[in-house]
mmCIF file of C-alpha atoms (C1' of nucleotides) in Angstrom:
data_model
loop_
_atom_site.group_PDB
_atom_site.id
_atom_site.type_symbol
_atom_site.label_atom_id
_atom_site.label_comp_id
_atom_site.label_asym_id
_atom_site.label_seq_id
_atom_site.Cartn_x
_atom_site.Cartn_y
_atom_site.Cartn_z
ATOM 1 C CA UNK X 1 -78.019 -26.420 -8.321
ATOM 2 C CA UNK X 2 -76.638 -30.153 -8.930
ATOM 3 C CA UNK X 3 -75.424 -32.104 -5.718
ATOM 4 C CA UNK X 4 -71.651 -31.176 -5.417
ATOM 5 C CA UNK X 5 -71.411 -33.943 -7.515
ATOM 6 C CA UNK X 6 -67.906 -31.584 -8.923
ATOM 7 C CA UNK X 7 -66.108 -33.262 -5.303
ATOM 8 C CA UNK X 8 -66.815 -36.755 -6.229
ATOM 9 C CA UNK X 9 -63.636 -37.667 -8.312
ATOM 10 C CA UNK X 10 -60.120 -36.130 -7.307
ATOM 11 C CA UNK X 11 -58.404 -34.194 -10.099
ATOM 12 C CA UNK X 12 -56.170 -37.279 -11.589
ATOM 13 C CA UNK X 13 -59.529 -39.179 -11.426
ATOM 14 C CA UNK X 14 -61.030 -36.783 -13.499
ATOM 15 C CA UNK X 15 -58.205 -36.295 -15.985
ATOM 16 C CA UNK X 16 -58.094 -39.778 -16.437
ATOM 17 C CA UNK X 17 -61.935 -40.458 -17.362
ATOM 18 C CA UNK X 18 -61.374 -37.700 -19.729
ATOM 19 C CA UNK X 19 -58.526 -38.559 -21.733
ATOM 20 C CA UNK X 20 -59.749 -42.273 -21.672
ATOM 21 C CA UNK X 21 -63.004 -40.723 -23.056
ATOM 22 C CA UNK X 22 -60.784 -38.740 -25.587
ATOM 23 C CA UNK X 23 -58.478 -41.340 -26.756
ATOM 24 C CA UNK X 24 -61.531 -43.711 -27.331
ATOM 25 C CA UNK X 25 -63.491 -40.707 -29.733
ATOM 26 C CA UNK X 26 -59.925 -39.636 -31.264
ATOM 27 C CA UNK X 27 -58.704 -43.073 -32.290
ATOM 28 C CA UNK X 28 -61.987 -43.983 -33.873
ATOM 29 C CA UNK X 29 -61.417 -40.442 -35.959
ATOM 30 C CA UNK X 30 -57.603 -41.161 -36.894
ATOM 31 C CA UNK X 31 -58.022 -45.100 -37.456
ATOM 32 C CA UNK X 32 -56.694 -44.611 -40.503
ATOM 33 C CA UNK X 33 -53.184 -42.756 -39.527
ATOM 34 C CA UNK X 34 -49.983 -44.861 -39.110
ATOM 35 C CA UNK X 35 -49.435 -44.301 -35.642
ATOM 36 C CA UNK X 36 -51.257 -45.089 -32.451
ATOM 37 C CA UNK X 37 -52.375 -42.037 -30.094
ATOM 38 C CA UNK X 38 -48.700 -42.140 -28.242
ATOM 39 C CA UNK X 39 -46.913 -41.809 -30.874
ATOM 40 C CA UNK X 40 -48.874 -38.985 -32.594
ATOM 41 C CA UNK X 41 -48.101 -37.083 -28.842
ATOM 42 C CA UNK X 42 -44.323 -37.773 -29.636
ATOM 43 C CA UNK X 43 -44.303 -36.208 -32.563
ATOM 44 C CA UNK X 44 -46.647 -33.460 -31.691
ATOM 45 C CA UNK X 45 -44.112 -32.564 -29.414
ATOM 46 C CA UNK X 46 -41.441 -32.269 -31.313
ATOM 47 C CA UNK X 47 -43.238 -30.515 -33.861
ATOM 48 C CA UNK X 48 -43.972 -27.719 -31.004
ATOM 49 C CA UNK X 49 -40.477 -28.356 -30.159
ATOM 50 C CA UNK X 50 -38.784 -28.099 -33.570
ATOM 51 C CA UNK X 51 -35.680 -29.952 -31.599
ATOM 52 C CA UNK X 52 -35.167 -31.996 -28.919
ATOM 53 C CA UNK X 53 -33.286 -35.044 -27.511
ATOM 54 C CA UNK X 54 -35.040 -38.506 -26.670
ATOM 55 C CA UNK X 55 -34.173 -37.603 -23.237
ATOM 56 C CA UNK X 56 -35.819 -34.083 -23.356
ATOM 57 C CA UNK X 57 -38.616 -35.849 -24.678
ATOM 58 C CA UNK X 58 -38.861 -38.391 -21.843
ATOM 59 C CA UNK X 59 -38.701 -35.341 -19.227
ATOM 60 C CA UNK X 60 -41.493 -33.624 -20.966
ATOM 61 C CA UNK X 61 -43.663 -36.611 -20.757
ATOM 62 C CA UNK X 62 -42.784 -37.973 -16.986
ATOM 63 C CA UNK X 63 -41.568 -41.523 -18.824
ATOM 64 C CA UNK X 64 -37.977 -43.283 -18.891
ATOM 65 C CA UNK X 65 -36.012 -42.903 -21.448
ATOM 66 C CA UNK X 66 -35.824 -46.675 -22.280
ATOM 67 C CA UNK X 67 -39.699 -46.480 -22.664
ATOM 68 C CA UNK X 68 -39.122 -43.415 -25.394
ATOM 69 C CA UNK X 69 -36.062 -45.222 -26.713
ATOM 70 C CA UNK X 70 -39.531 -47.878 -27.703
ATOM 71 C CA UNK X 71 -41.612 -45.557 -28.963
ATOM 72 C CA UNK X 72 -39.396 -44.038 -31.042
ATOM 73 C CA UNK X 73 -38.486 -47.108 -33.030
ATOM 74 C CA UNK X 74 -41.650 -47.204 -35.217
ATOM 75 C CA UNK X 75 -41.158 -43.557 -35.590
ATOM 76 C CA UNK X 76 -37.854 -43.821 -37.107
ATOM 77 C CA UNK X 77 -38.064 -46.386 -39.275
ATOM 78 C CA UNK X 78 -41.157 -45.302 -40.727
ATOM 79 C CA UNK X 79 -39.383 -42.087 -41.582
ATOM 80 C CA UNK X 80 -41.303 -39.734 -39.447
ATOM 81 C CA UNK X 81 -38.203 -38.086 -37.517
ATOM 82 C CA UNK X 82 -34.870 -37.380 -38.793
ATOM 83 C CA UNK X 83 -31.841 -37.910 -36.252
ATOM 84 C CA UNK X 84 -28.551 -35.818 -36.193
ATOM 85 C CA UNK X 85 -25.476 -35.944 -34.672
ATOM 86 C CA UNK X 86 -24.509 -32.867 -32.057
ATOM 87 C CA UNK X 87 -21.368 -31.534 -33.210
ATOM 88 C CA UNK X 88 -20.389 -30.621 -29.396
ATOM 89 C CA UNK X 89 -21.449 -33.489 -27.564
ATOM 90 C CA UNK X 90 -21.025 -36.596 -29.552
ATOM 91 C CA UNK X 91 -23.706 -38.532 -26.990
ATOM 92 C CA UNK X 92 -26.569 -36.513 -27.739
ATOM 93 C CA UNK X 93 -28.630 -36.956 -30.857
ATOM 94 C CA UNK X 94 -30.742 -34.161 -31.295
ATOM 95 C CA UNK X 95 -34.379 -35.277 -33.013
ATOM 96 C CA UNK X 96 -36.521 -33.471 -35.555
ATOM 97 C CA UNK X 97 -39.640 -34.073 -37.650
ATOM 98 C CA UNK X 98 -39.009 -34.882 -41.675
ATOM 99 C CA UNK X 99 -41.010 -33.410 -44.033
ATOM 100 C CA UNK X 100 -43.511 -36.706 -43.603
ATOM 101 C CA UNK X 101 -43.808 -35.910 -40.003
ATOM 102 C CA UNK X 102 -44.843 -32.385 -40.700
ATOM 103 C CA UNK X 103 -47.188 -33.756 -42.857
ATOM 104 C CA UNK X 104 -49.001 -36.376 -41.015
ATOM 105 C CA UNK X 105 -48.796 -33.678 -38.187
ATOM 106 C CA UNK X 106 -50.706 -31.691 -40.299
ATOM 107 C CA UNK X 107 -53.329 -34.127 -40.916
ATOM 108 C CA UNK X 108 -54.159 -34.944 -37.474
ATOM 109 C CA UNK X 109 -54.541 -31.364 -36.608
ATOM 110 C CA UNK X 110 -57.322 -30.962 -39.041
ATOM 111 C CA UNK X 111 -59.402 -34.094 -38.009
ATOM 112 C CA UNK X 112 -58.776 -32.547 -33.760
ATOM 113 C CA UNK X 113 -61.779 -29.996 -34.136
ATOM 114 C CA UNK X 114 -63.897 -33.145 -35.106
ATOM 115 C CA UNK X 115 -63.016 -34.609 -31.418
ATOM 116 C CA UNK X 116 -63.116 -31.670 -29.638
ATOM 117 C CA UNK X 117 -66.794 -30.572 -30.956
ATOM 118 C CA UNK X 118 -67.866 -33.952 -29.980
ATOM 119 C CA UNK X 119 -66.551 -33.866 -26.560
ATOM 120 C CA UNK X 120 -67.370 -30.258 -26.161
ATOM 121 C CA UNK X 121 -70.530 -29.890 -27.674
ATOM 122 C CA UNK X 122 -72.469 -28.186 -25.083
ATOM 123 C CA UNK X 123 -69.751 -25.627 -23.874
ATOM 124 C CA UNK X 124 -69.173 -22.412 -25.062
ATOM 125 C CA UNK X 125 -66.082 -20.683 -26.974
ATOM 126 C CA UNK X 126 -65.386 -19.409 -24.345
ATOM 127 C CA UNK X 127 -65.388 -22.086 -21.852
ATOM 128 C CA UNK X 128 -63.494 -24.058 -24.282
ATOM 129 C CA UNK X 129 -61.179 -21.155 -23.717
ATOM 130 C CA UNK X 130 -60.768 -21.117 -20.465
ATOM 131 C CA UNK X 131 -60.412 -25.214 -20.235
ATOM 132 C CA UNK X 132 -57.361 -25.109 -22.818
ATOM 133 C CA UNK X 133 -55.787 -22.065 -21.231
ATOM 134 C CA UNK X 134 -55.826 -23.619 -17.700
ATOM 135 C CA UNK X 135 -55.082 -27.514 -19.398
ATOM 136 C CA UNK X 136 -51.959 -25.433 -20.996
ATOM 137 C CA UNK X 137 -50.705 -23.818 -17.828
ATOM 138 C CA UNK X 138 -50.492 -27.831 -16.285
ATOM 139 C CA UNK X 139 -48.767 -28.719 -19.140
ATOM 140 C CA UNK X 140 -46.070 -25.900 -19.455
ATOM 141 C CA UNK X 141 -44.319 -26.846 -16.410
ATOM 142 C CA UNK X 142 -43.270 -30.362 -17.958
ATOM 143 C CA UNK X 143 -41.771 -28.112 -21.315
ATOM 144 C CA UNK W 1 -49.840 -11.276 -22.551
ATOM 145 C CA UNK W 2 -48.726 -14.055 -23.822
ATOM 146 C CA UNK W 3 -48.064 -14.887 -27.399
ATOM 147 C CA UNK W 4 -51.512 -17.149 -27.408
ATOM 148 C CA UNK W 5 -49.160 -20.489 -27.407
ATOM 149 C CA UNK W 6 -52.842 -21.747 -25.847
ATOM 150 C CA UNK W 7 -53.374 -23.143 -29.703
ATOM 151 C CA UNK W 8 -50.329 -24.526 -30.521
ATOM 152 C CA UNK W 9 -52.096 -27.952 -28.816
ATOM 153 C CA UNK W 10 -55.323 -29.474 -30.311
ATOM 154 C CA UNK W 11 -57.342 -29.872 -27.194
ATOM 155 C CA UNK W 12 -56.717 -33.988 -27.662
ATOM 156 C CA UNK W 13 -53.093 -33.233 -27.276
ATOM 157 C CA UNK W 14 -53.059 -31.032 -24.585
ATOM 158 C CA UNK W 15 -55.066 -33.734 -22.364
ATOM 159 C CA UNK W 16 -52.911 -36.581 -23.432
ATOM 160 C CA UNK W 17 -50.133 -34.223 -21.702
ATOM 161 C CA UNK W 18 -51.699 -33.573 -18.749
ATOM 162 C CA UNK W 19 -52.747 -36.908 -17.931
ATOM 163 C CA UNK W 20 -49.028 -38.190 -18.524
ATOM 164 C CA UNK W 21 -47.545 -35.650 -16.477
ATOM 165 C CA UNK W 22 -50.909 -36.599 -14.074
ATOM 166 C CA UNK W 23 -50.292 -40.471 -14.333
ATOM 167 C CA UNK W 24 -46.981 -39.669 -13.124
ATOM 168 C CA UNK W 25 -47.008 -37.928 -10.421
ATOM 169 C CA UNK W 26 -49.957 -40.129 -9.077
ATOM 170 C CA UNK W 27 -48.028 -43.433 -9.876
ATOM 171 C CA UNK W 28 -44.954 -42.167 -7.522
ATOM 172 C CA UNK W 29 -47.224 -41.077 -5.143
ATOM 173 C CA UNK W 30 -49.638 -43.474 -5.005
ATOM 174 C CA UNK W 31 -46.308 -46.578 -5.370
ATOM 175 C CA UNK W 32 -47.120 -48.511 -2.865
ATOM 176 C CA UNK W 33 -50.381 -49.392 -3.217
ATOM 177 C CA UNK W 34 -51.449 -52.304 -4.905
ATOM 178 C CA UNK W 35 -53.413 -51.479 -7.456
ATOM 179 C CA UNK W 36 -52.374 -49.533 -11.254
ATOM 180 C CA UNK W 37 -53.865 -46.308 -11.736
ATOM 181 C CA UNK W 38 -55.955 -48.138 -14.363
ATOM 182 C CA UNK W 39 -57.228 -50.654 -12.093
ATOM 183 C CA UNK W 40 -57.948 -47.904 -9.333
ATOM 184 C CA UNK W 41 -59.956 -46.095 -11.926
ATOM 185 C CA UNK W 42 -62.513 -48.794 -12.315
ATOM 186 C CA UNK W 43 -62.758 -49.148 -8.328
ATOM 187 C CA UNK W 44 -63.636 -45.560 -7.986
ATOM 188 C CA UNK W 45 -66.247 -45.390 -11.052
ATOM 189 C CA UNK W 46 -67.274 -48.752 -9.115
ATOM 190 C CA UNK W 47 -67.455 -46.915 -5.859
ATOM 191 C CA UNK W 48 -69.538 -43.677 -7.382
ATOM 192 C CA UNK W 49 -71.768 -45.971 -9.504
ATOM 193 C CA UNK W 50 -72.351 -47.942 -6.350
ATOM 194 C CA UNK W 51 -72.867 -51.254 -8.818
ATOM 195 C CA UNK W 52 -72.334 -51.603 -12.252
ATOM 196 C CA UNK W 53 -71.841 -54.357 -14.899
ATOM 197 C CA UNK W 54 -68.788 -55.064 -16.868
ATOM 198 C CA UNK W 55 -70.634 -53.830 -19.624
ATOM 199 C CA UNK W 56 -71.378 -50.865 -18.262
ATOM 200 C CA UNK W 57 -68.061 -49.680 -16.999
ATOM 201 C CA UNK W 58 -66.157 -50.861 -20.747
ATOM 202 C CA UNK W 59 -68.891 -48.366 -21.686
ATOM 203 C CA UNK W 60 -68.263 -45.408 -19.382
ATOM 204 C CA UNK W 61 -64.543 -45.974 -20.332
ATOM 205 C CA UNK W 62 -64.802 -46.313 -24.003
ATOM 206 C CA UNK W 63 -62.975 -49.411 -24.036
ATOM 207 C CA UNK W 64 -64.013 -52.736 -24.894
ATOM 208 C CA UNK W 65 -65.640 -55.503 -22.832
ATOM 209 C CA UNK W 66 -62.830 -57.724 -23.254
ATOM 210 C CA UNK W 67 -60.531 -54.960 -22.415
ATOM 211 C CA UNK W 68 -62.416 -54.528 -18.979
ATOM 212 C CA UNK W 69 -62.269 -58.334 -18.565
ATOM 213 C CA UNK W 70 -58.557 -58.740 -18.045
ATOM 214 C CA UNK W 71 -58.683 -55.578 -15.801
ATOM 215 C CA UNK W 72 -61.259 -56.735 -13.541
ATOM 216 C CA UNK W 73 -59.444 -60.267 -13.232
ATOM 217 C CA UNK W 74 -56.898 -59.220 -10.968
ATOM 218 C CA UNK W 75 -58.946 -56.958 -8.977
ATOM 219 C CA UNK W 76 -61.412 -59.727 -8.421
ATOM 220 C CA UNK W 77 -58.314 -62.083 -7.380
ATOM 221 C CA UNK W 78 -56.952 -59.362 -4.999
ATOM 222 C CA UNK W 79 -60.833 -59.535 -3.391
ATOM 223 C CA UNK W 80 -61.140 -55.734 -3.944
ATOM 224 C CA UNK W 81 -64.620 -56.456 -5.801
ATOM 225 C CA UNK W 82 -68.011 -58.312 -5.421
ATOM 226 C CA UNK W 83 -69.706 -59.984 -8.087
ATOM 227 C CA UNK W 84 -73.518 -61.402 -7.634
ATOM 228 C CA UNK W 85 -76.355 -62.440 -10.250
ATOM 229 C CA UNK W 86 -78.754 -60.755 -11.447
ATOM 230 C CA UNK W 87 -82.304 -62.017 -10.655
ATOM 231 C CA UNK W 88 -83.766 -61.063 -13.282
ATOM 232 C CA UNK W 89 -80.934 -61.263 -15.858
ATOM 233 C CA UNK W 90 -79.137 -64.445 -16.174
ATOM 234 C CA UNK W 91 -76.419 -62.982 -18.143
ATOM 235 C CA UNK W 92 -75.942 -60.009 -16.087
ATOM 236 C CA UNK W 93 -73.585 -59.987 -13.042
ATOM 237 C CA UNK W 94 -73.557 -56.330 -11.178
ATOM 238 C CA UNK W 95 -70.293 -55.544 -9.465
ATOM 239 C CA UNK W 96 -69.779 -53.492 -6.346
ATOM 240 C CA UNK W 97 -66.488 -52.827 -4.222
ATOM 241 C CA UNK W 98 -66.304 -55.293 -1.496
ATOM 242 C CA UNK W 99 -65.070 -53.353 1.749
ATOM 243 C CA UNK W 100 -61.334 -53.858 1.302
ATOM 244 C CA UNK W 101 -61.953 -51.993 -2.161
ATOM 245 C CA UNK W 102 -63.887 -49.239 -0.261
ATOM 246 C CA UNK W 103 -60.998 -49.040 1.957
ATOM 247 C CA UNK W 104 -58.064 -48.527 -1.102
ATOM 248 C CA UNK W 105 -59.953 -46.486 -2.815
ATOM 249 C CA UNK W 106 -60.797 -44.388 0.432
ATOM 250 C CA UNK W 107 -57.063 -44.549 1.175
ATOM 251 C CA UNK W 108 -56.496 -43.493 -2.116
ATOM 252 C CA UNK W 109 -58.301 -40.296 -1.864
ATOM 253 C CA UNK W 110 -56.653 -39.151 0.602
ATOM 254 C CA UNK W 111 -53.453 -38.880 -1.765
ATOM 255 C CA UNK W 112 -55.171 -37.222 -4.152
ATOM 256 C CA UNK W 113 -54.780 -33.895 -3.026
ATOM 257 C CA UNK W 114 -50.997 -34.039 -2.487
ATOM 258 C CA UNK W 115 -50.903 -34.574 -6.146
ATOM 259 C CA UNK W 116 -53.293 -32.393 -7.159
ATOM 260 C CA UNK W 117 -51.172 -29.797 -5.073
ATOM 261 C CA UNK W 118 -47.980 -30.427 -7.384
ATOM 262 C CA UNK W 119 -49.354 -30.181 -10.483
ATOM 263 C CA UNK W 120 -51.587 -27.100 -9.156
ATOM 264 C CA UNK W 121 -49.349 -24.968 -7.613
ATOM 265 C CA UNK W 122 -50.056 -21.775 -9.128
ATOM 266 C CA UNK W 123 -53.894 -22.200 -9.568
ATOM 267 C CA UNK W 124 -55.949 -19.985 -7.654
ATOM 268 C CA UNK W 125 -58.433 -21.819 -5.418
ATOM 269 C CA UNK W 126 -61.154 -20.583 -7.642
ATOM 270 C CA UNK W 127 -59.446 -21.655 -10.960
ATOM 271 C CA UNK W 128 -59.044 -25.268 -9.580
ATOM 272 C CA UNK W 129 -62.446 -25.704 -8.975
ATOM 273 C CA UNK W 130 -63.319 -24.214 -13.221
ATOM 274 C CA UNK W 131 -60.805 -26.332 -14.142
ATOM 275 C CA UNK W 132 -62.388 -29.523 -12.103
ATOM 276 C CA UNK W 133 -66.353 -28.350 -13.162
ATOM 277 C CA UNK W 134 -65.602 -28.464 -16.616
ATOM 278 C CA UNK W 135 -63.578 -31.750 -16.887
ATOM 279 C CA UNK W 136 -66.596 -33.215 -14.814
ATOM 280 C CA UNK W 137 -68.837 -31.923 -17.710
ATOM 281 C CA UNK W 138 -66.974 -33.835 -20.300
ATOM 282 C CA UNK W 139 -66.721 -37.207 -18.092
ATOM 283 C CA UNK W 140 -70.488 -36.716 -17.253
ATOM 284 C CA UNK W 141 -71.556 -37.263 -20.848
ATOM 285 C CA UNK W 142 -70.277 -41.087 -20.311
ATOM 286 C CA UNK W 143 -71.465 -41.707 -17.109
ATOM 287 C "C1'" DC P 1 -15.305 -40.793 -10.772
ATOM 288 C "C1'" DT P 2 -19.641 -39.181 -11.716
ATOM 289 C "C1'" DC P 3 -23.392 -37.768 -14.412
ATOM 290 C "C1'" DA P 4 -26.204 -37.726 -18.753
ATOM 291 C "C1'" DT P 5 -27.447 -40.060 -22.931
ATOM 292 C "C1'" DA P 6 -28.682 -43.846 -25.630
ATOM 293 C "C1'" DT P 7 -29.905 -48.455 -26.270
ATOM 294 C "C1'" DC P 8 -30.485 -53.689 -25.544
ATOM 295 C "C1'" DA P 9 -33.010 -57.369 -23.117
ATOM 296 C "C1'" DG P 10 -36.780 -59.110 -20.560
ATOM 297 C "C1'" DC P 11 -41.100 -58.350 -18.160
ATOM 298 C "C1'" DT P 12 -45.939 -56.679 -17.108
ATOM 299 C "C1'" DT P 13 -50.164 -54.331 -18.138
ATOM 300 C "C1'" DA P 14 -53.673 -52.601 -20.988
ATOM 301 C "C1'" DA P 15 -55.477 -52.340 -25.095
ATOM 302 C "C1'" DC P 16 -57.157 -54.761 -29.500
ATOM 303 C "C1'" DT P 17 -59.564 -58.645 -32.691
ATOM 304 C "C1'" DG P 18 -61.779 -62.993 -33.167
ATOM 305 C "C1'" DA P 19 -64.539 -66.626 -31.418
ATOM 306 C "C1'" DA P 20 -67.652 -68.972 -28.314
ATOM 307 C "C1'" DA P 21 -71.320 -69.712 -24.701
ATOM 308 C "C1'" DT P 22 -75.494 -68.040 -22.498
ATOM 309 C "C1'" DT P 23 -79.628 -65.546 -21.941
ATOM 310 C "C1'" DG P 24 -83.714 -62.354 -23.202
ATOM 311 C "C1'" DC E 1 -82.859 -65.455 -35.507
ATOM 312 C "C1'" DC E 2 -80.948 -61.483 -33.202
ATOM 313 C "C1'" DA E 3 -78.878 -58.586 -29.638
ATOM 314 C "C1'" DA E 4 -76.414 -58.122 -25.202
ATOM 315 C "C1'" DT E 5 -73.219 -59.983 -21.744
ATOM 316 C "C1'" DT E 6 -69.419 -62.525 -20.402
ATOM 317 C "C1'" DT E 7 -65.247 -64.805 -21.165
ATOM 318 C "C1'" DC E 8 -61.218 -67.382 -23.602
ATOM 319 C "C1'" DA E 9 -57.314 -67.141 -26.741
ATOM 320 C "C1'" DG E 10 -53.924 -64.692 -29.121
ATOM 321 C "C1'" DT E 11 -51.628 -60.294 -30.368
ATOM 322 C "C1'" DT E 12 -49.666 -55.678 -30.012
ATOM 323 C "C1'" DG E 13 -48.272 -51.388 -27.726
ATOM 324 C "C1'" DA E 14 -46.551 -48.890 -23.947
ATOM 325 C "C1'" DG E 15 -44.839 -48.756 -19.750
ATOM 326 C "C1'" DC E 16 -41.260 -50.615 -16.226
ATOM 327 C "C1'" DT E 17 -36.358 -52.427 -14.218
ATOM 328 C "C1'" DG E 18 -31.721 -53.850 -14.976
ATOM 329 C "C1'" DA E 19 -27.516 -53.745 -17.530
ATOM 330 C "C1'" DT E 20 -24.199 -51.796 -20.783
ATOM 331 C "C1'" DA E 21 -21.575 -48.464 -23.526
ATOM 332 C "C1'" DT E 22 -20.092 -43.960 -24.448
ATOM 333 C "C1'" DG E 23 -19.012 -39.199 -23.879
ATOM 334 C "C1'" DA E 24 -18.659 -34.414 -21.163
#
DNA sequence: CTCATATCAGCTTAACTGAAATTG
DNA sequence: CCAATTTCAGTTGAGCTGATATGA
């Protein structure tokens, strides 16, 4: 039995050190994609999404919308995410991925189980199962 | 159950959420202090490292030793840290928290579980304390 | 009038690369 | 000479606030 040592970092702590952790390993995988960790979320997101606003977006990821408004630039003009018009309400401009978002999508999904087995590599399935389940659960509240 | 939407997120992704929706929560929280919750992540690895070079916390965070430069400056500035030389290394000069950086980051804490509460709501007492033991297992590999 | 959406402008912080000095 | 540590300089990305315009 290790000393407790579970109770040294709060939870945010702890989420922190491990995305920083997991940022560093996945950027190193995915230097080679056009589009920085962020902006790979973003369109994640959407992808999961199929549809959404920049300000759904914003809500879903606890930022302002100016600060999406940002990210989305690069995203847009590199032809990653097609842009309609609503027919009922002329102010919204509902956001979806083009067939090159799919596709780089795509891509980064395959290089993921790289990261995770490095990260992971001494838990089990199904402790991997249980950390995504209960990760998810956080998450879902923000969709 | 549910329709296993626990894969639709490569386990990359799904942290990148929670540590947005995490950051946020924390930041509003946590407002008034005077610290980001970048900068207060390097006090509390200071503070459970007891001392530690700049090289070795750009190491535990996967980030560069420049990168840790510019984030130490202002916490040095704010007289949060200490900074002496190394006896035997002439190069080498271990940080600790000085006490005012004890104090925040003691102050801190005792946020923490307020936000942890939010985000938490629905977690069972027992499935906080998985979900905490296995994040600690990933950050662990980079202490 | 008020609220939501979108976007422009300007600012700060947190990362990066490249280069240099110092020490073992 | 080489490797590690620290730091300076310059750059980019990702947040923020404030202001503005438009539409429901």
């Amino acid at each position: 039995m290790t000393k407790a040592s579970d109770d040294d970092l709060s939870f945010p702590q702890l989420i922190k050190w491990v995305e920083m952790v997991t940022r560093g390993e996945a950027e190193r995988t995915m230097a080679d994609l056009p589009v920085s960790s962020t902006q790979m979320f973003v369109l994640v997101l959407l992808g999961q999404r199929g549809e959404a606003t920049a300000a759904d977006l914003a809500r879903m990821m606890r930022i302002t919308p100016q600060a999406l408004t940002t990210l989305l630039a690069p995203l847009r003009q590199g032809g990653l995410i097609a842009r309609r018009q609503d027919e009922d309400h002329g102010r919204r401009h509902p956001l979806r991925l083009s067939g090159a978002g799919e596709q780089l999508v795509a891509h980064a999904r395959q290089l993921s189980p790289g990261v995770e087995q490095r990260l992971l590599e001494d838990f089990t399935p199904s402790e991997r199962k249980v950390l995504k389940s209960l990760l998810w659960r956080i998450a879902k509240q923000f969709r």
